[in-house]
Short mmCIF file of C-alpha atoms in Angstrom, two decimals:
data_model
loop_
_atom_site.label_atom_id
_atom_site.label_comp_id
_atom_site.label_asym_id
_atom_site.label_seq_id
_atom_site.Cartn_x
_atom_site.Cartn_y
_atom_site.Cartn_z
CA UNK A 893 0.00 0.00 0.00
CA UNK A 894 1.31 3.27 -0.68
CA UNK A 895 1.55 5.78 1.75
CA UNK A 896 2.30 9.36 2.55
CA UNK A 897 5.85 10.94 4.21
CA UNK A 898 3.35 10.45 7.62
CA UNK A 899 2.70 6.52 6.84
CA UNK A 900 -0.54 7.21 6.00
CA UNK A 901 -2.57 5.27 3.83
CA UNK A 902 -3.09 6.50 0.31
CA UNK A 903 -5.82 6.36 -2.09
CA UNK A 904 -7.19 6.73 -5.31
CA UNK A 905 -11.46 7.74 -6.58
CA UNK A 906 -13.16 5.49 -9.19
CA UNK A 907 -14.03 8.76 -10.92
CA UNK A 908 -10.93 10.64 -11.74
CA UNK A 909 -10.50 9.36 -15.00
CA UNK A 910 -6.57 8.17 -14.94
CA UNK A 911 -4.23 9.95 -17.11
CA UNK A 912 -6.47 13.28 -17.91
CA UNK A 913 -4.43 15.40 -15.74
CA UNK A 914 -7.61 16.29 -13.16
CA UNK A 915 -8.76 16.25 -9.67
CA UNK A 916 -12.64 15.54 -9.38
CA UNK A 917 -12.60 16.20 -5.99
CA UNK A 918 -12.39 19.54 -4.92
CA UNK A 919 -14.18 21.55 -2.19
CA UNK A 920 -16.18 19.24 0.33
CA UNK A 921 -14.55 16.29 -1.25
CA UNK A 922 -11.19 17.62 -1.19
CA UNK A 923 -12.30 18.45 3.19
CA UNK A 924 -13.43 14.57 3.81
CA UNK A 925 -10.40 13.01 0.89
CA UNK A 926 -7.30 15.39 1.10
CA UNK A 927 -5.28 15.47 -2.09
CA UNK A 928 -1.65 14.30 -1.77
CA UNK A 929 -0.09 17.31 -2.32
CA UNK A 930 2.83 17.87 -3.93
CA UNK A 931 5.46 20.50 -3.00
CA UNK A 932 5.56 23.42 -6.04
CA UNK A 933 9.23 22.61 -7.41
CA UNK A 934 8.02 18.74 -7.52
CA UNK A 935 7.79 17.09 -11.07
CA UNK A 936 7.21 13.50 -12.24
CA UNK A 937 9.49 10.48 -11.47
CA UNK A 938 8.89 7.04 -12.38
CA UNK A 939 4.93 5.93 -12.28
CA UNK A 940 4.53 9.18 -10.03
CA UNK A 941 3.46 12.41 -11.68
CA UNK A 942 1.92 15.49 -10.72
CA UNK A 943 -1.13 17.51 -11.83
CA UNK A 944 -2.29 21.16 -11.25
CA UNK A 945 -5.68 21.09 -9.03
CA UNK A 946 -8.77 23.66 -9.78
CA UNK A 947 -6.91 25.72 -6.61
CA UNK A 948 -3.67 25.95 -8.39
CA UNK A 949 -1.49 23.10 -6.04
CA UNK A 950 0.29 20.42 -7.22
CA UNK A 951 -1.20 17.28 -6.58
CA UNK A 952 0.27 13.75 -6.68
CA UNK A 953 -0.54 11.12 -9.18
CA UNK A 954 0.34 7.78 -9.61
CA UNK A 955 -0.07 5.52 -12.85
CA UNK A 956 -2.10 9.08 -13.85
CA UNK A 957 -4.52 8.66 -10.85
CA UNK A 958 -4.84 11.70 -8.65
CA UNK A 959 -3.97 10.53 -5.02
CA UNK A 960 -5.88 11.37 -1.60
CA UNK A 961 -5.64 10.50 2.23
CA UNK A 962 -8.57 10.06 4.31
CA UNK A 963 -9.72 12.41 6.89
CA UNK A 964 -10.91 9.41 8.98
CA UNK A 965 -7.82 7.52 9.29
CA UNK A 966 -6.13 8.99 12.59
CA UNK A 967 -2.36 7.11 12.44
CA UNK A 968 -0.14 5.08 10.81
CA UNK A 969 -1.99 1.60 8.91
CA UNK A 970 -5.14 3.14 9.26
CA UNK A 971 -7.03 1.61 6.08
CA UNK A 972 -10.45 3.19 7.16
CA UNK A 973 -11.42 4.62 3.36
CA UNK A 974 -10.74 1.33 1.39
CA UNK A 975 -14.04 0.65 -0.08
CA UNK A 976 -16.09 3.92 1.07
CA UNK A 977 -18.51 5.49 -0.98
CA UNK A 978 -20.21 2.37 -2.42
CA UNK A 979 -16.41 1.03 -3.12
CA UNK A 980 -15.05 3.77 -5.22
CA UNK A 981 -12.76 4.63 -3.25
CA UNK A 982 -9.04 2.27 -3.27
CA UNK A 983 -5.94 2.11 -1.39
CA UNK A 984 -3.78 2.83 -3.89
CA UNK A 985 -0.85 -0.27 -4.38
CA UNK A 986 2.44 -0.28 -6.55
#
């Protein structure tokens, strides 16, 4: 499972279409499924890219899927958003 500089648990939406350089969630989405942001000198390496969200950040990707953490998921392991949202929401694996 991937995971952030913290340890936490990464994840990826069913509707960000991968590849098309977008975020789909933005505003209360973005507050409940934070985007992985990226820092504003970071560019793509390997399967990890970036993309520019609506707000103007840089935002992680990986394969071309926009990645997120999970408001929910208080520490380290925490796996609490695999499956939410009638499972369209995905820990996102190498």
């Amino acid at each position: 499972v991937l995971t952030d500089d913290k340890g936490m648990s990464v994840y990826w939406w069913d509707n960000d279409k991968p590849g098309s350089g977008k975020s789909g969630c933005n505003h209360s989405c973005a507050a409940t499924w934070p985007p992985l942001l990226a820092a504003p000198d970071s560019g793509p390496s390997g399967d990890f890219g970036v993309l520019i969200r609506e707000d103007g950040r840089k935002q992680w990707t990986f394969k071309g899927r926009p990645l997120y953490t999970f408001v929910n998921d208080s520490k380290p392991g925490d796996r609490t958003g695999d499956g939410m949202r009638g499972s369209t929401w995905h820990l996102a694996k190498p």
